[in-house]
PDB file of C-alpha atoms in Angstrom:
ATOM      1  CA  LYS A   1      41.944   9.365  15.947  1.00  0.00           C
ATOM      2  CA  ALA A   2      40.593   6.980  18.569  1.00  0.00           C
ATOM      3  CA  ASP A   3      38.645   3.831  17.559  1.00  0.00           C
ATOM      4  CA  ALA A   4      34.909   4.638  17.277  1.00  0.00           C
ATOM      5  CA  ASN A   5      34.229   1.777  19.385  1.00  0.00           C
ATOM      6  CA  GLN A   6      36.132   3.169  22.430  1.00  0.00           C
ATOM      7  CA  PRO A   7      34.660   5.888  24.692  1.00  0.00           C
ATOM      8  CA  PRO A   8      36.038   9.484  23.642  1.00  0.00           C
ATOM      9  CA  ASP A   9      38.890  10.616  25.840  1.00  0.00           C
ATOM     10  CA  PRO A  10      37.969  13.454  28.355  1.00  0.00           C
ATOM     11  CA  ALA A  11      39.545  16.206  26.369  1.00  0.00           C
ATOM     12  CA  ASP A  12      37.570  15.276  23.220  1.00  0.00           C
ATOM     13  CA  ARG A  13      34.376  15.173  25.404  1.00  0.00           C
ATOM     14  CA  VAL A  14      35.020  18.763  26.733  1.00  0.00           C
ATOM     15  CA  GLN A  15      35.825  20.091  23.296  1.00  0.00           C
ATOM     16  CA  GLN A  16      32.660  18.619  21.997  1.00  0.00           C
ATOM     17  CA  SER A  17      30.563  19.962  24.768  1.00  0.00           C
ATOM     18  CA  GLN A  18      31.875  23.328  24.262  1.00  0.00           C
ATOM     19  CA  THR A  19      31.087  23.307  20.642  1.00  0.00           C
ATOM     20  CA  VAL A  20      27.577  22.168  21.282  1.00  0.00           C
ATOM     21  CA  ALA A  21      27.358  24.835  23.953  1.00  0.00           C
ATOM     22  CA  ILE A  22      28.357  27.372  21.310  1.00  0.00           C
ATOM     23  CA  ILE A  23      25.595  26.204  18.915  1.00  0.00           C
ATOM     24  CA  GLU A  24      23.108  26.183  21.684  1.00  0.00           C
ATOM     25  CA  GLN A  25      24.063  29.673  22.542  1.00  0.00           C
ATOM     26  CA  ALA A  26      23.914  30.871  19.078  1.00  0.00           C
ATOM     27  CA  LEU A  27      20.377  29.101  18.904  1.00  0.00           C
ATOM     28  CA  SER A  28      19.087  31.097  21.777  1.00  0.00           C
ATOM     29  CA  ARG A  29      20.108  34.377  20.172  1.00  0.00           C
ATOM     30  CA  LEU A  30      18.010  33.549  16.825  1.00  0.00           C
ATOM     31  CA  PRO A  31      14.743  35.180  16.207  1.00  0.00           C
ATOM     32  CA  ALA A  32      11.987  33.413  18.057  1.00  0.00           C
ATOM     33  CA  ARG A  33      10.249  32.069  14.470  1.00  0.00           C
ATOM     34  CA  GLN A  34      13.699  30.810  13.333  1.00  0.00           C
ATOM     35  CA  ARG A  35      14.451  29.027  16.500  1.00  0.00           C
ATOM     36  CA  GLU A  36      11.171  27.708  16.577  1.00  0.00           C
ATOM     37  CA  ALA A  37      11.204  26.420  12.927  1.00  0.00           C
ATOM     38  CA  PHE A  38      14.807  24.926  13.452  1.00  0.00           C
ATOM     39  CA  LEU A  39      13.942  23.145  16.751  1.00  0.00           C
ATOM     40  CA  LEU A  40      10.684  21.667  15.381  1.00  0.00           C
ATOM     41  CA  ARG A  41      12.378  20.451  12.048  1.00  0.00           C
ATOM     42  CA  TYR A  42      15.830  19.279  13.528  1.00  0.00           C
ATOM     43  CA  TRP A  43      15.304  18.678  17.146  1.00  0.00           C
ATOM     44  CA  GLU A  44      11.714  17.201  17.106  1.00  0.00           C
ATOM     45  CA  GLU A  45      12.076  15.898  13.668  1.00  0.00           C
ATOM     46  CA  PHE A  46       8.848  17.327  12.234  1.00  0.00           C
ATOM     47  CA  ASP A  47       8.747  17.254   8.404  1.00  0.00           C
ATOM     48  CA  VAL A  48       7.926  20.632   6.787  1.00  0.00           C
ATOM     49  CA  ALA A  49       4.126  20.276   6.616  1.00  0.00           C
ATOM     50  CA  GLU A  50       3.999  19.421  10.234  1.00  0.00           C
ATOM     51  CA  THR A  51       6.228  22.537  11.331  1.00  0.00           C
ATOM     52  CA  ALA A  52       4.092  24.766   9.367  1.00  0.00           C
ATOM     53  CA  ALA A  53       0.911  23.546  10.871  1.00  0.00           C
ATOM     54  CA  ALA A  54       2.428  23.777  14.413  1.00  0.00           C
ATOM     55  CA  MET A  55       3.772  27.308  13.666  1.00  0.00           C
ATOM     56  CA  GLY A  56       0.635  28.262  11.781  1.00  0.00           C
ATOM     57  CA  CYS A  57       2.506  29.548   8.648  1.00  0.00           C
ATOM     58  CA  SER A  58       3.274  28.397   5.072  1.00  0.00           C
ATOM     59  CA  GLU A  59       5.776  25.639   4.455  1.00  0.00           C
ATOM     60  CA  GLY A  60       7.591  28.344   2.259  1.00  0.00           C
ATOM     61  CA  SER A  61       7.998  30.291   5.562  1.00  0.00           C
ATOM     62  CA  VAL A  62       9.276  27.202   7.558  1.00  0.00           C
ATOM     63  CA  LYS A  63      11.945  26.804   4.713  1.00  0.00           C
ATOM     64  CA  THR A  64      13.021  30.130   5.014  1.00  0.00           C
ATOM     65  CA  HIS A  65      13.001  30.465   8.802  1.00  0.00           C
ATOM     66  CA  CYS A  66      15.127  27.121   8.760  1.00  0.00           C
ATOM     67  CA  SER A  67      17.558  28.229   6.166  1.00  0.00           C
ATOM     68  CA  ARG A  68      18.207  31.464   7.949  1.00  0.00           C
ATOM     69  CA  ALA A  69      18.708  29.653  11.303  1.00  0.00           C
ATOM     70  CA  VAL A  70      21.151  27.220   9.774  1.00  0.00           C
ATOM     71  CA  HIS A  71      23.306  29.976   8.423  1.00  0.00           C
ATOM     72  CA  ALA A  72      23.302  32.011  11.453  1.00  0.00           C
ATOM     73  CA  LEU A  73      24.335  28.697  13.364  1.00  0.00           C
ATOM     74  CA  ALA A  74      27.107  27.801  10.710  1.00  0.00           C
ATOM     75  CA  GLU A  75      28.559  31.331  11.236  1.00  0.00           C
ATOM     76  CA  ALA A  76      28.438  30.797  15.005  1.00  0.00           C
ATOM     77  CA  VAL A  77      30.418  27.754  14.959  1.00  0.00           C
ATOM     78  CA  GLY A  78      33.432  29.519  13.411  1.00  0.00           C
ATOM     79  CA  ALA A  79      34.569  32.179  11.241  1.00  0.00           C
ATOM     80  CA  GLY A  80      37.473  31.077   9.144  1.00  0.00           C
ATOM     81  CA  GLU A  81      38.852  27.520   8.222  1.00  0.00           C
ATOM     82  CA  ALA A  82      40.815  26.799  11.104  1.00  0.00           C
ATOM     83  CA  PRO A  83      38.211  27.495  13.919  1.00  0.00           C
ATOM     84  CA  ALA A  84      35.604  25.661  11.703  1.00  0.00           C
ATOM     85  CA  ARG A  85      37.702  22.513  11.404  1.00  0.00           C
ATOM     86  CA  ALA A  86      38.569  22.380  14.900  1.00  0.00           C
ATOM     87  CA  ALA A  87      34.768  22.652  15.728  1.00  0.00           C
ATOM     88  CA  VAL A  88      33.969  19.765  13.158  1.00  0.00           C
ATOM     89  CA  ALA A  89      36.826  17.732  14.779  1.00  0.00           C
ATOM     90  CA  SER A  90      35.265  18.280  18.088  1.00  0.00           C
ATOM     91  CA  LEU A  91      31.755  16.997  16.929  1.00  0.00           C
ATOM     92  CA  SER A  92      33.147  13.943  15.363  1.00  0.00           C
ATOM     93  CA  GLY A  93      31.187  11.178  16.898  1.00  0.00           C
ATOM     94  CA  SER A  94      28.639  13.218  18.433  1.00  0.00           C
ATOM     95  CA  ARG A  95      25.020  12.139  18.449  1.00  0.00           C
ATOM     96  CA  HIS A  96      23.624  15.432  19.450  1.00  0.00           C
ATOM     97  CA  PRO A  97      20.916  16.386  17.056  1.00  0.00           C
ATOM     98  CA  LEU A  98      22.266  20.074  16.716  1.00  0.00           C
ATOM     99  CA  ALA A  99      25.671  18.725  16.021  1.00  0.00           C
ATOM    100  CA  VAL A 100      24.661  16.306  13.434  1.00  0.00           C
ATOM    101  CA  ARG A 101      22.560  18.844  11.536  1.00  0.00           C
ATOM    102  CA  ALA A 102      25.391  21.269  11.638  1.00  0.00           C
ATOM    103  CA  LEU A 103      27.725  18.648  10.212  1.00  0.00           C
ATOM    104  CA  CYS A 104      24.934  17.805   7.328  1.00  0.00           C
ATOM    105  CA  GLU A 105      24.891  21.383   6.347  1.00  0.00           C
ATOM    106  CA  LEU A 106      28.532  21.649   5.945  1.00  0.00           C
ATOM    107  CA  ALA A 107      29.073  18.224   4.347  1.00  0.00           C
ATOM    108  CA  SER A 108      26.201  18.941   1.691  1.00  0.00           C
ATOM    109  CA  GLY A 109      27.813  21.904   0.509  1.00  0.00           C
ATOM    110  CA  ARG A 110      24.822  24.103   0.994  1.00  0.00           C
ATOM    111  CA  GLN A 111      27.100  26.175   3.167  1.00  0.00           C
ATOM    112  CA  ARG A 112      30.115  27.760   1.471  1.00  0.00           C
ATOM    113  CA  ALA A 113      32.826  25.826   3.059  1.00  0.00           C
ATOM    114  CA  PRO A 114      36.544  24.892   1.942  1.00  0.00           C
ATOM    115  CA  GLU A 115      36.576  21.466   0.586  1.00  0.00           C
ATOM    116  CA  ALA A 116      38.704  20.128   3.387  1.00  0.00           C
ATOM    117  CA  LEU A 117      36.002  21.336   5.924  1.00  0.00           C
ATOM    118  CA  ALA A 118      33.199  19.510   3.935  1.00  0.00           C
ATOM    119  CA  LEU A 119      35.257  16.179   3.838  1.00  0.00           C
ATOM    120  CA  ASP A 120      35.820  16.512   7.556  1.00  0.00           C
ATOM    121  CA  ALA A 121      32.122  17.190   8.201  1.00  0.00           C
ATOM    122  CA  ILE A 122      31.388  13.935   5.971  1.00  0.00           C
ATOM    123  CA  ARG A 123      33.880  11.909   8.198  1.00  0.00           C
ATOM    124  CA  ALA A 124      32.441  13.156  11.369  1.00  0.00           C
ATOM    125  CA  LEU A 125      29.025  12.185  10.277  1.00  0.00           C
ATOM    126  CA  GLY A 126      30.068   8.654   9.766  1.00  0.00           C
ATOM    127  CA  GLN A 127      31.634   8.548  13.122  1.00  0.00           C
ATOM    128  CA  SER A 128      28.223   9.886  14.611  1.00  0.00           C
ATOM    129  CA  ARG A 129      26.750   6.620  13.421  1.00  0.00           C
ATOM    130  CA  ASN A 130      23.614   8.791  13.522  1.00  0.00           C
ATOM    131  CA  GLY A 131      20.654   7.714  11.224  1.00  0.00           C
ATOM    132  CA  GLY A 132      19.744  11.430  10.759  1.00  0.00           C
ATOM    133  CA  ALA A 133      22.897  11.882   8.449  1.00  0.00           C
ATOM    134  CA  VAL A 134      21.764   9.200   6.099  1.00  0.00           C
ATOM    135  CA  PRO A 135      19.684  11.376   3.761  1.00  0.00           C
ATOM    136  CA  THR A 136      22.485  14.264   3.460  1.00  0.00           C
ATOM    137  CA  LEU A 137      25.031  11.325   2.753  1.00  0.00           C
ATOM    138  CA  CYS A 138      22.763   9.315   0.272  1.00  0.00           C
ATOM    139  CA  SER A 139      22.347  12.721  -1.530  1.00  0.00           C
ATOM    140  CA  ILE A 140      26.121  13.494  -1.648  1.00  0.00           C
ATOM    141  CA  LEU A 141      26.502  10.116  -3.166  1.00  0.00           C
ATOM    142  CA  GLY A 142      23.832  10.419  -5.749  1.00  0.00           C
ATOM    143  CA  ARG A 143      25.016  13.826  -7.142  1.00  0.00           C
ATOM    144  CA  ARG A 144      26.661  14.212 -10.548  1.00  0.00           C
ATOM    145  CA  LYS A 145      29.367  16.681 -11.165  1.00  0.00           C
ATOM    146  CA  LEU A 146      28.250  19.367  -8.819  1.00  0.00           C
ATOM    147  CA  LEU A 147      31.860  20.285  -7.832  1.00  0.00           C
ATOM    148  CA  GLY A 148      33.469  18.399 -10.804  1.00  0.00           C
ATOM    149  CA  GLY A 149      36.300  16.000 -11.014  1.00  0.00           C
ATOM    150  CA  ALA A 150      38.403  14.991  -8.056  1.00  0.00           C
ATOM    151  CA  GLN A 151      36.544  17.137  -5.399  1.00  0.00           C
ATOM    152  CA  GLU A 152      33.194  15.612  -5.999  1.00  0.00           C
ATOM    153  CA  ARG A 153      34.655  12.015  -6.445  1.00  0.00           C
ATOM    154  CA  MET A 154      36.269  12.395  -2.996  1.00  0.00           C
ATOM    155  CA  ARG A 155      33.159  13.627  -1.508  1.00  0.00           C
ATOM    156  CA  ARG A 156      31.276  10.772  -2.844  1.00  0.00           C
ATOM    157  CA  VAL A 157      33.817   8.062  -1.571  1.00  0.00           C
ATOM    158  CA  GLU A 158      33.802   9.610   1.934  1.00  0.00           C
ATOM    159  CA  ALA A 159      30.074   9.599   1.890  1.00  0.00           C
ATOM    160  CA  ALA A 160      30.050   5.959   0.974  1.00  0.00           C
ATOM    161  CA  ARG A 161      32.297   5.090   3.668  1.00  0.00           C
ATOM    162  CA  ALA A 162      30.331   7.062   6.135  1.00  0.00           C
ATOM    163  CA  LEU A 163      27.085   5.503   5.053  1.00  0.00           C
ATOM    164  CA  GLY A 164      28.889   2.095   5.599  1.00  0.00           C
ATOM    165  CA  ARG A 165      29.801   2.947   9.253  1.00  0.00           C
ATOM    166  CA  ILE A 166      26.149   4.175   9.992  1.00  0.00           C
ATOM    167  CA  GLY A 167      24.454   0.943   8.510  1.00  0.00           C
ATOM    168  CA  GLY A 168      20.675   0.584   8.459  1.00  0.00           C
ATOM    169  CA  PRO A 169      18.524  -0.400   5.547  1.00  0.00           C
ATOM    170  CA  VAL A 170      18.525   2.976   3.757  1.00  0.00           C
ATOM    171  CA  ALA A 171      22.097   3.094   3.856  1.00  0.00           C
ATOM    172  CA  ARG A 172      22.612  -0.450   2.644  1.00  0.00           C
ATOM    173  CA  ARG A 173      20.267   0.024  -0.176  1.00  0.00           C
ATOM    174  CA  THR A 174      22.053   3.252  -1.455  1.00  0.00           C
ATOM    175  CA  LEU A 175      25.435   1.486  -1.244  1.00  0.00           C
ATOM    176  CA  GLU A 176      24.193  -1.365  -3.139  1.00  0.00           C
ATOM    177  CA  THR A 177      22.746   0.557  -5.775  1.00  0.00           C
ATOM    178  CA  HIS A 178      25.842   2.566  -6.308  1.00  0.00           C
ATOM    179  CA  ALA A 179      28.162  -0.363  -6.073  1.00  0.00           C
ATOM    180  CA  GLN A 180      26.096  -2.210  -8.861  1.00  0.00           C
ATOM    181  CA  ARG A 181      26.878   1.020 -11.034  1.00  0.00           C
ATOM    182  CA  GLY A 182      30.428   0.974 -10.082  1.00  0.00           C
ATOM    183  CA  GLU A 183      30.415   4.273  -8.479  1.00  0.00           C
ATOM    184  CA  VAL A 184      31.632   3.200  -4.739  1.00  0.00           C
ATOM    185  CA  SER A 185      33.938   0.165  -5.203  1.00  0.00           C
ATOM    186  CA  GLU A 186      37.060   2.229  -3.688  1.00  0.00           C
ATOM    187  CA  ALA A 187      35.028   2.962  -0.522  1.00  0.00           C
ATOM    188  CA  CYS A 188      33.329  -0.327  -0.017  1.00  0.00           C
TER     189      CYS A 188
END
């Protein structure tokens, strides 16, 4: 992989823009309410209450619409591990909000994905250096034995590394807290 401080090579940029185009195309095919909820939450960065007020519906409806939209978009990115891993690799370093959100869904484990794909997504979030990924990465770091053993430990190590790359006060505080507990020493 190229150094994060160097501009991506043209082939990587083409692949990245193709993947973002797939996400945008899938987004355009969503039902109107799912698309509206998704865009308000993840593009405009409204919280759930603000989105509900703007849409004239309950907070529960917003959460349902967003969940369904995210699942549909995740399916559009790739069916099967190989295309999905290629899509994740192409999004590495992208600061595009839709790309970051798709990576967060894969990294968090909310989408059923092979472990290697989740780890790739966590690493890609670190390369994005996008603060929008911090809550997901902090959540991964704070989990206890969701997957068990080595898998969860590896996700936590990669989340700590990604937080270190992204930086910012929340990321630093989270890393400091976990370092004090002796939970991230191998990643920092």
